[in-house]
PDB file of C-alpha atoms in Angstrom:
ATOM      1  CA  MET A   1     -31.648  40.153 -16.951  1.00 48.00           C
ATOM      2  CA  ALA A   2     -32.518  43.651 -18.137  1.00 50.00           C
ATOM      3  CA  ASP A   3     -28.966  44.857 -18.852  1.00 69.00           C
ATOM      4  CA  PHE A   4     -28.486  42.796 -21.971  1.00 83.00           C
ATOM      5  CA  ILE A   5     -29.727  44.159 -25.297  1.00 87.00           C
ATOM      6  CA  TYR A   6     -30.902  41.276 -27.449  1.00 88.00           C
ATOM      7  CA  PRO A   7     -29.971  41.170 -31.127  1.00 89.00           C
ATOM      8  CA  VAL A   8     -32.854  41.605 -33.557  1.00 88.00           C
ATOM      9  CA  ALA A   9     -33.655  38.003 -34.417  1.00 90.00           C
ATOM     10  CA  HIS A  10     -36.679  35.807 -34.783  1.00 90.00           C
ATOM     11  CA  CYS A  11     -35.350  32.663 -33.120  1.00 96.00           C
ATOM     12  CA  ILE A  12     -32.486  32.854 -30.609  1.00 97.00           C
ATOM     13  CA  ALA A  13     -30.618  29.932 -29.059  1.00 98.00           C
ATOM     14  CA  GLY A  14     -28.515  30.255 -25.908  1.00 98.00           C
ATOM     15  CA  VAL A  15     -25.461  28.027 -25.437  1.00 98.00           C
ATOM     16  CA  ASP A  16     -23.336  27.285 -22.375  1.00 98.00           C
ATOM     17  CA  GLU A  17     -20.823  24.682 -21.251  1.00 97.00           C
ATOM     18  CA  VAL A  18     -20.018  22.901 -18.013  1.00 97.00           C
ATOM     19  CA  GLY A  19     -16.864  20.997 -17.247  1.00 97.00           C
ATOM     20  CA  ARG A  20     -13.883  22.819 -18.709  1.00 96.00           C
ATOM     21  CA  GLY A  21     -11.944  22.645 -15.426  1.00 96.00           C
ATOM     22  CA  PRO A  22     -12.407  19.060 -14.203  1.00 97.00           C
ATOM     23  CA  LEU A  23      -9.767  16.371 -14.684  1.00 97.00           C
ATOM     24  CA  VAL A  24     -12.317  13.721 -15.567  1.00 97.00           C
ATOM     25  CA  GLY A  25     -15.265  13.207 -17.906  1.00 97.00           C
ATOM     26  CA  ALA A  26     -16.688  15.010 -20.914  1.00 98.00           C
ATOM     27  CA  VAL A  27     -17.171  18.741 -21.400  1.00 98.00           C
ATOM     28  CA  VAL A  28     -20.949  19.072 -21.694  1.00 98.00           C
ATOM     29  CA  THR A  29     -22.763  21.858 -23.534  1.00 98.00           C
ATOM     30  CA  ALA A  30     -26.417  22.679 -24.029  1.00 98.00           C
ATOM     31  CA  ALA A  31     -28.322  24.797 -26.536  1.00 98.00           C
ATOM     32  CA  VAL A  32     -31.814  26.078 -25.705  1.00 98.00           C
ATOM     33  CA  ILE A  33     -34.486  27.988 -27.640  1.00 98.00           C
ATOM     34  CA  LEU A  34     -37.041  29.291 -25.138  1.00 97.00           C
ATOM     35  CA  ASP A  35     -40.722  29.775 -25.906  1.00 96.00           C
ATOM     36  CA  PRO A  36     -41.636  33.462 -25.354  1.00 94.00           C
ATOM     37  CA  ASN A  37     -45.210  32.336 -24.590  1.00 95.00           C
ATOM     38  CA  LYS A  38     -44.110  29.995 -21.791  1.00 96.00           C
ATOM     39  CA  PRO A  39     -41.872  32.005 -19.453  1.00 93.00           C
ATOM     40  CA  ILE A  40     -39.763  30.137 -16.908  1.00 96.00           C
ATOM     41  CA  LEU A  41     -39.285  31.925 -13.595  1.00 94.00           C
ATOM     42  CA  GLY A  42     -36.044  31.726 -11.646  1.00 93.00           C
ATOM     43  CA  LEU A  43     -33.578  31.185 -14.488  1.00 94.00           C
ATOM     44  CA  ALA A  44     -30.071  32.110 -13.328  1.00 90.00           C
ATOM     45  CA  ASP A  45     -26.470  30.994 -13.573  1.00 87.00           C
ATOM     46  CA  SER A  46     -26.597  27.265 -12.696  1.00 88.00           C
ATOM     47  CA  LYS A  47     -23.733  27.664 -10.201  1.00 89.00           C
ATOM     48  CA  LYS A  48     -25.763  30.158  -8.160  1.00 92.00           C
ATOM     49  CA  ILE A  49     -28.837  28.012  -7.523  1.00 94.00           C
ATOM     50  CA  SER A  50     -29.300  24.967  -5.327  1.00 94.00           C
ATOM     51  CA  GLU A  51     -29.186  21.471  -6.775  1.00 92.00           C
ATOM     52  CA  LYS A  52     -32.856  20.935  -5.892  1.00 95.00           C
ATOM     53  CA  LYS A  53     -33.886  24.103  -7.758  1.00 96.00           C
ATOM     54  CA  ARG A  54     -31.657  23.200 -10.721  1.00 96.00           C
ATOM     55  CA  LEU A  55     -33.377  19.832 -11.070  1.00 97.00           C
ATOM     56  CA  MET A  56     -36.821  21.452 -10.984  1.00 97.00           C
ATOM     57  CA  LEU A  57     -35.815  24.083 -13.532  1.00 97.00           C
ATOM     58  CA  CYS A  58     -34.192  21.450 -15.739  1.00 98.00           C
ATOM     59  CA  SER A  59     -37.513  19.564 -16.024  1.00 98.00           C
ATOM     60  CA  GLU A  60     -39.382  22.802 -16.686  1.00 98.00           C
ATOM     61  CA  ILE A  61     -36.927  23.877 -19.405  1.00 98.00           C
ATOM     62  CA  LYS A  62     -37.205  20.493 -21.152  1.00 98.00           C
ATOM     63  CA  GLU A  63     -40.995  20.721 -20.969  1.00 98.00           C
ATOM     64  CA  LYS A  64     -41.456  24.370 -22.057  1.00 98.00           C
ATOM     65  CA  ALA A  65     -38.550  25.161 -24.408  1.00 98.00           C
ATOM     66  CA  LEU A  66     -39.250  25.178 -28.145  1.00 98.00           C
ATOM     67  CA  SER A  67     -36.092  23.110 -28.575  1.00 98.00           C
ATOM     68  CA  TRP A  68     -33.125  21.967 -26.495  1.00 98.00           C
ATOM     69  CA  SER A  69     -30.098  19.837 -27.173  1.00 98.00           C
ATOM     70  CA  ILE A  70     -27.044  18.512 -25.339  1.00 98.00           C
ATOM     71  CA  GLY A  71     -23.613  18.422 -26.987  1.00 98.00           C
ATOM     72  CA  ARG A  72     -20.415  16.954 -25.613  1.00 98.00           C
ATOM     73  CA  ALA A  73     -16.775  16.253 -26.257  1.00 98.00           C
ATOM     74  CA  GLU A  74     -15.301  13.167 -24.625  1.00 98.00           C
ATOM     75  CA  PRO A  75     -12.029  13.045 -22.628  1.00 98.00           C
ATOM     76  CA  GLN A  76     -10.203  11.520 -25.630  1.00 98.00           C
ATOM     77  CA  GLU A  77     -11.331  14.426 -27.838  1.00 98.00           C
ATOM     78  CA  ILE A  78     -10.262  16.932 -25.160  1.00 98.00           C
ATOM     79  CA  ASP A  79      -6.800  15.301 -25.062  1.00 98.00           C
ATOM     80  CA  GLN A  80      -6.579  15.326 -28.847  1.00 98.00           C
ATOM     81  CA  LEU A  81      -7.882  18.853 -29.525  1.00 98.00           C
ATOM     82  CA  ASN A  82      -7.244  20.714 -26.200  1.00 97.00           C
ATOM     83  CA  ILE A  83     -10.047  21.890 -23.913  1.00 97.00           C
ATOM     84  CA  LEU A  84     -10.852  25.106 -25.789  1.00 97.00           C
ATOM     85  CA  HIS A  85     -11.273  23.432 -29.183  1.00 97.00           C
ATOM     86  CA  ALA A  86     -13.142  20.501 -27.622  1.00 98.00           C
ATOM     87  CA  THR A  87     -15.545  22.967 -25.950  1.00 98.00           C
ATOM     88  CA  MET A  88     -16.149  24.719 -29.296  1.00 98.00           C
ATOM     89  CA  LEU A  89     -16.825  21.315 -30.917  1.00 98.00           C
ATOM     90  CA  ALA A  90     -19.285  20.396 -28.148  1.00 98.00           C
ATOM     91  CA  MET A  91     -21.071  23.740 -28.644  1.00 98.00           C
ATOM     92  CA  GLN A  92     -21.318  23.117 -32.403  1.00 98.00           C
ATOM     93  CA  ARG A  93     -22.827  19.695 -31.642  1.00 98.00           C
ATOM     94  CA  ALA A  94     -25.383  21.192 -29.249  1.00 98.00           C
ATOM     95  CA  VAL A  95     -26.527  23.767 -31.833  1.00 98.00           C
ATOM     96  CA  ALA A  96     -26.597  21.121 -34.588  1.00 98.00           C
ATOM     97  CA  GLY A  97     -28.772  18.915 -32.364  1.00 98.00           C
ATOM     98  CA  LEU A  98     -31.597  21.461 -32.055  1.00 98.00           C
ATOM     99  CA  SER A  99     -34.832  20.431 -33.777  1.00 98.00           C
ATOM    100  CA  MET A 100     -35.288  24.036 -35.002  1.00 97.00           C
ATOM    101  CA  THR A 101     -32.582  26.114 -36.644  1.00 96.00           C
ATOM    102  CA  PRO A 102     -32.001  29.360 -34.737  1.00 97.00           C
ATOM    103  CA  ASP A 103     -31.245  32.495 -36.735  1.00 96.00           C
ATOM    104  CA  PHE A 104     -28.985  33.831 -33.986  1.00 97.00           C
ATOM    105  CA  VAL A 105     -26.935  32.138 -31.244  1.00 98.00           C
ATOM    106  CA  LEU A 106     -25.830  33.728 -27.966  1.00 98.00           C
ATOM    107  CA  ILE A 107     -22.883  31.998 -26.329  1.00 98.00           C
ATOM    108  CA  ASP A 108     -21.637  32.321 -22.770  1.00 97.00           C
ATOM    109  CA  GLY A 109     -18.052  33.549 -22.540  1.00 95.00           C
ATOM    110  CA  ASN A 110     -15.747  35.526 -24.770  1.00 95.00           C
ATOM    111  CA  ARG A 111     -15.555  33.463 -27.952  1.00 94.00           C
ATOM    112  CA  CYS A 112     -17.861  31.710 -30.398  1.00 96.00           C
ATOM    113  CA  PRO A 113     -17.463  28.435 -32.253  1.00 96.00           C
ATOM    114  CA  ALA A 114     -17.808  28.488 -36.046  1.00 97.00           C
ATOM    115  CA  LEU A 115     -21.539  28.169 -36.727  1.00 97.00           C
ATOM    116  CA  ALA A 116     -23.787  28.331 -39.787  1.00 96.00           C
ATOM    117  CA  MET A 117     -25.651  31.343 -38.369  1.00 97.00           C
ATOM    118  CA  PRO A 118     -24.589  34.630 -36.710  1.00 97.00           C
ATOM    119  CA  ALA A 119     -23.457  34.293 -33.101  1.00 97.00           C
ATOM    120  CA  GLN A 120     -22.397  36.616 -30.309  1.00 97.00           C
ATOM    121  CA  ALA A 121     -20.300  35.822 -27.235  1.00 97.00           C
ATOM    122  CA  VAL A 122     -21.708  37.293 -24.016  1.00 96.00           C
ATOM    123  CA  VAL A 123     -19.394  37.563 -21.004  1.00 95.00           C
ATOM    124  CA  LYS A 124     -21.332  36.456 -17.892  1.00 94.00           C
ATOM    125  CA  GLY A 125     -24.120  35.478 -20.268  1.00 94.00           C
ATOM    126  CA  ASP A 126     -25.376  32.847 -17.829  1.00 92.00           C
ATOM    127  CA  SER A 127     -26.444  35.713 -15.528  1.00 93.00           C
ATOM    128  CA  LEU A 128     -27.649  38.108 -18.267  1.00 94.00           C
ATOM    129  CA  VAL A 129     -29.416  36.041 -20.928  1.00 96.00           C
ATOM    130  CA  ALA A 130     -32.339  33.734 -20.079  1.00 96.00           C
ATOM    131  CA  GLU A 131     -31.510  31.331 -22.939  1.00 97.00           C
ATOM    132  CA  ILE A 132     -27.911  30.960 -21.728  1.00 97.00           C
ATOM    133  CA  SER A 133     -29.058  30.485 -18.104  1.00 97.00           C
ATOM    134  CA  ALA A 134     -31.368  27.692 -19.297  1.00 98.00           C
ATOM    135  CA  ALA A 135     -28.497  26.102 -21.245  1.00 98.00           C
ATOM    136  CA  SER A 136     -26.186  26.331 -18.217  1.00 97.00           C
ATOM    137  CA  ILE A 137     -28.789  24.535 -16.065  1.00 97.00           C
ATOM    138  CA  LEU A 138     -29.296  21.697 -18.579  1.00 98.00           C
ATOM    139  CA  ALA A 139     -25.540  21.254 -19.079  1.00 98.00           C
ATOM    140  CA  LYS A 140     -24.812  21.239 -15.325  1.00 97.00           C
ATOM    141  CA  VAL A 141     -27.609  18.801 -14.430  1.00 97.00           C
ATOM    142  CA  THR A 142     -26.490  16.477 -17.259  1.00 98.00           C
ATOM    143  CA  ARG A 143     -22.832  16.529 -16.239  1.00 97.00           C
ATOM    144  CA  ASP A 144     -23.557  16.208 -12.495  1.00 96.00           C
ATOM    145  CA  HIS A 145     -25.673  13.138 -13.266  1.00 96.00           C
ATOM    146  CA  GLU A 146     -22.783  11.626 -15.233  1.00 96.00           C
ATOM    147  CA  MET A 147     -20.426  12.292 -12.309  1.00 96.00           C
ATOM    148  CA  ALA A 148     -22.888  10.548  -9.961  1.00 96.00           C
ATOM    149  CA  LEU A 149     -22.860   7.487 -12.264  1.00 96.00           C
ATOM    150  CA  LEU A 150     -19.054   7.578 -12.383  1.00 96.00           C
ATOM    151  CA  ALA A 151     -19.026   7.764  -8.566  1.00 96.00           C
ATOM    152  CA  GLU A 152     -21.036   4.525  -8.435  1.00 97.00           C
ATOM    153  CA  GLN A 153     -18.560   2.889 -10.796  1.00 96.00           C
ATOM    154  CA  TYR A 154     -15.452   4.193  -8.958  1.00 96.00           C
ATOM    155  CA  PRO A 155     -16.654   4.943  -5.396  1.00 95.00           C
ATOM    156  CA  GLU A 156     -13.188   5.575  -3.917  1.00 94.00           C
ATOM    157  CA  TYR A 157     -12.553   8.709  -6.043  1.00 95.00           C
ATOM    158  CA  GLY A 158     -15.376  10.811  -4.549  1.00 93.00           C
ATOM    159  CA  PHE A 159     -16.677  12.062  -7.923  1.00 95.00           C
ATOM    160  CA  ALA A 160     -20.147  12.797  -6.531  1.00 91.00           C
ATOM    161  CA  GLN A 161     -18.618  15.392  -4.173  1.00 91.00           C
ATOM    162  CA  HIS A 162     -16.014  17.167  -6.318  1.00 94.00           C
ATOM    163  CA  LYS A 163     -17.535  16.455  -9.793  1.00 94.00           C
ATOM    164  CA  GLY A 164     -14.071  15.745 -11.160  1.00 95.00           C
ATOM    165  CA  TYR A 165     -12.584  19.141 -10.277  1.00 96.00           C
ATOM    166  CA  PRO A 166      -8.981  19.058  -8.986  1.00 94.00           C
ATOM    167  CA  THR A 167      -9.770  19.294  -5.272  1.00 94.00           C
ATOM    168  CA  ALA A 168      -7.226  18.151  -2.655  1.00 95.00           C
ATOM    169  CA  LYS A 169      -9.264  14.946  -2.124  1.00 93.00           C
ATOM    170  CA  HIS A 170      -9.405  14.192  -5.849  1.00 95.00           C
ATOM    171  CA  LEU A 171      -5.658  14.781  -6.323  1.00 95.00           C
ATOM    172  CA  GLU A 172      -4.902  12.591  -3.294  1.00 94.00           C
ATOM    173  CA  GLN A 173      -7.031   9.704  -4.625  1.00 94.00           C
ATOM    174  CA  LEU A 174      -5.616  10.164  -8.114  1.00 94.00           C
ATOM    175  CA  ALA A 175      -2.056   9.842  -6.778  1.00 93.00           C
ATOM    176  CA  ARG A 176      -3.016   6.800  -4.686  1.00 94.00           C
ATOM    177  CA  LEU A 177      -5.172   4.932  -7.191  1.00 94.00           C
ATOM    178  CA  GLY A 178      -3.977   6.204 -10.564  1.00 94.00           C
ATOM    179  CA  PRO A 179      -6.211   7.542 -13.359  1.00 95.00           C
ATOM    180  CA  ILE A 180      -9.366   5.847 -14.651  1.00 96.00           C
ATOM    181  CA  PRO A 181     -10.141   5.672 -18.414  1.00 96.00           C
ATOM    182  CA  ASP A 182     -12.311   8.816 -18.073  1.00 97.00           C
ATOM    183  CA  HIS A 183      -9.452  10.982 -16.792  1.00 97.00           C
ATOM    184  CA  ARG A 184      -8.168  13.647 -19.200  1.00 98.00           C
ATOM    185  CA  ARG A 185      -4.591  12.607 -19.992  1.00 97.00           C
ATOM    186  CA  SER A 186      -3.581  16.082 -21.216  1.00 97.00           C
ATOM    187  CA  PHE A 187      -4.441  17.886 -17.948  1.00 97.00           C
ATOM    188  CA  ALA A 188      -1.307  18.582 -15.886  1.00 95.00           C
ATOM    189  CA  PRO A 189      -2.094  16.608 -12.671  1.00 95.00           C
ATOM    190  CA  VAL A 190      -2.982  13.483 -14.711  1.00 96.00           C
ATOM    191  CA  ARG A 191      -0.186  13.963 -17.256  1.00 95.00           C
ATOM    192  CA  ASN A 192       2.442  14.484 -14.518  1.00 93.00           C
ATOM    193  CA  LEU A 193       1.260  11.401 -12.654  1.00 91.00           C
ATOM    194  CA  LEU A 194       1.426   9.264 -15.808  1.00 90.00           C
ATOM    195  CA  THR A 195       4.950  10.569 -16.530  1.00 90.00           C
ATOM    196  CA  THR A 196       6.008   9.642 -12.973  1.00 87.00           C
ATOM    197  CA  LEU A 197       4.451   6.171 -13.284  1.00 82.00           C
ATOM    198  CA  SER A 198       6.135   5.510 -16.631  1.00 81.00           C
ATOM    199  CA  ASN A 199       9.636   6.476 -15.403  1.00 75.00           C
TER     200      ASN A 199
END
């Protein structure tokens, strides 16, 4: 993580999101302020580490971070606002939920939500910035857990396997069984199916 030059700031929060692409469930974000005196080894982009390691790191982050918070936007908000604006809202909620106010926020991606403090978007931030890596791990573990609960509620959809992403299996089950309340109505595969059903 040596390539990234940190802004001069006293207290930095990292923010990341998980779940922009799936057809079902909330978009989940996390904000994390790490403790420089309690380093966490092995932080990386959550998609590049095993589930077992993610779960271990998630516990360690919650234990050692100075502050962490989860933000979210529900499927109904995604349908109302669109996925980009809903993601920005979820990021604002994550930052607002921190017990300490950061003086600078680093956000994964290429755009920042409107925040009360300076912020910088960092492309591939989840691989470059420890705070964003930590946020990506918390957000992914939280959302994966929610998908596992949804899989128990609706076992025939296979949510535990595909996490709500539009895989062939998910699209097949969606066409066969129809959408559940947690499906995002504004996403094309769901919207097209609902249009077909209503005609």
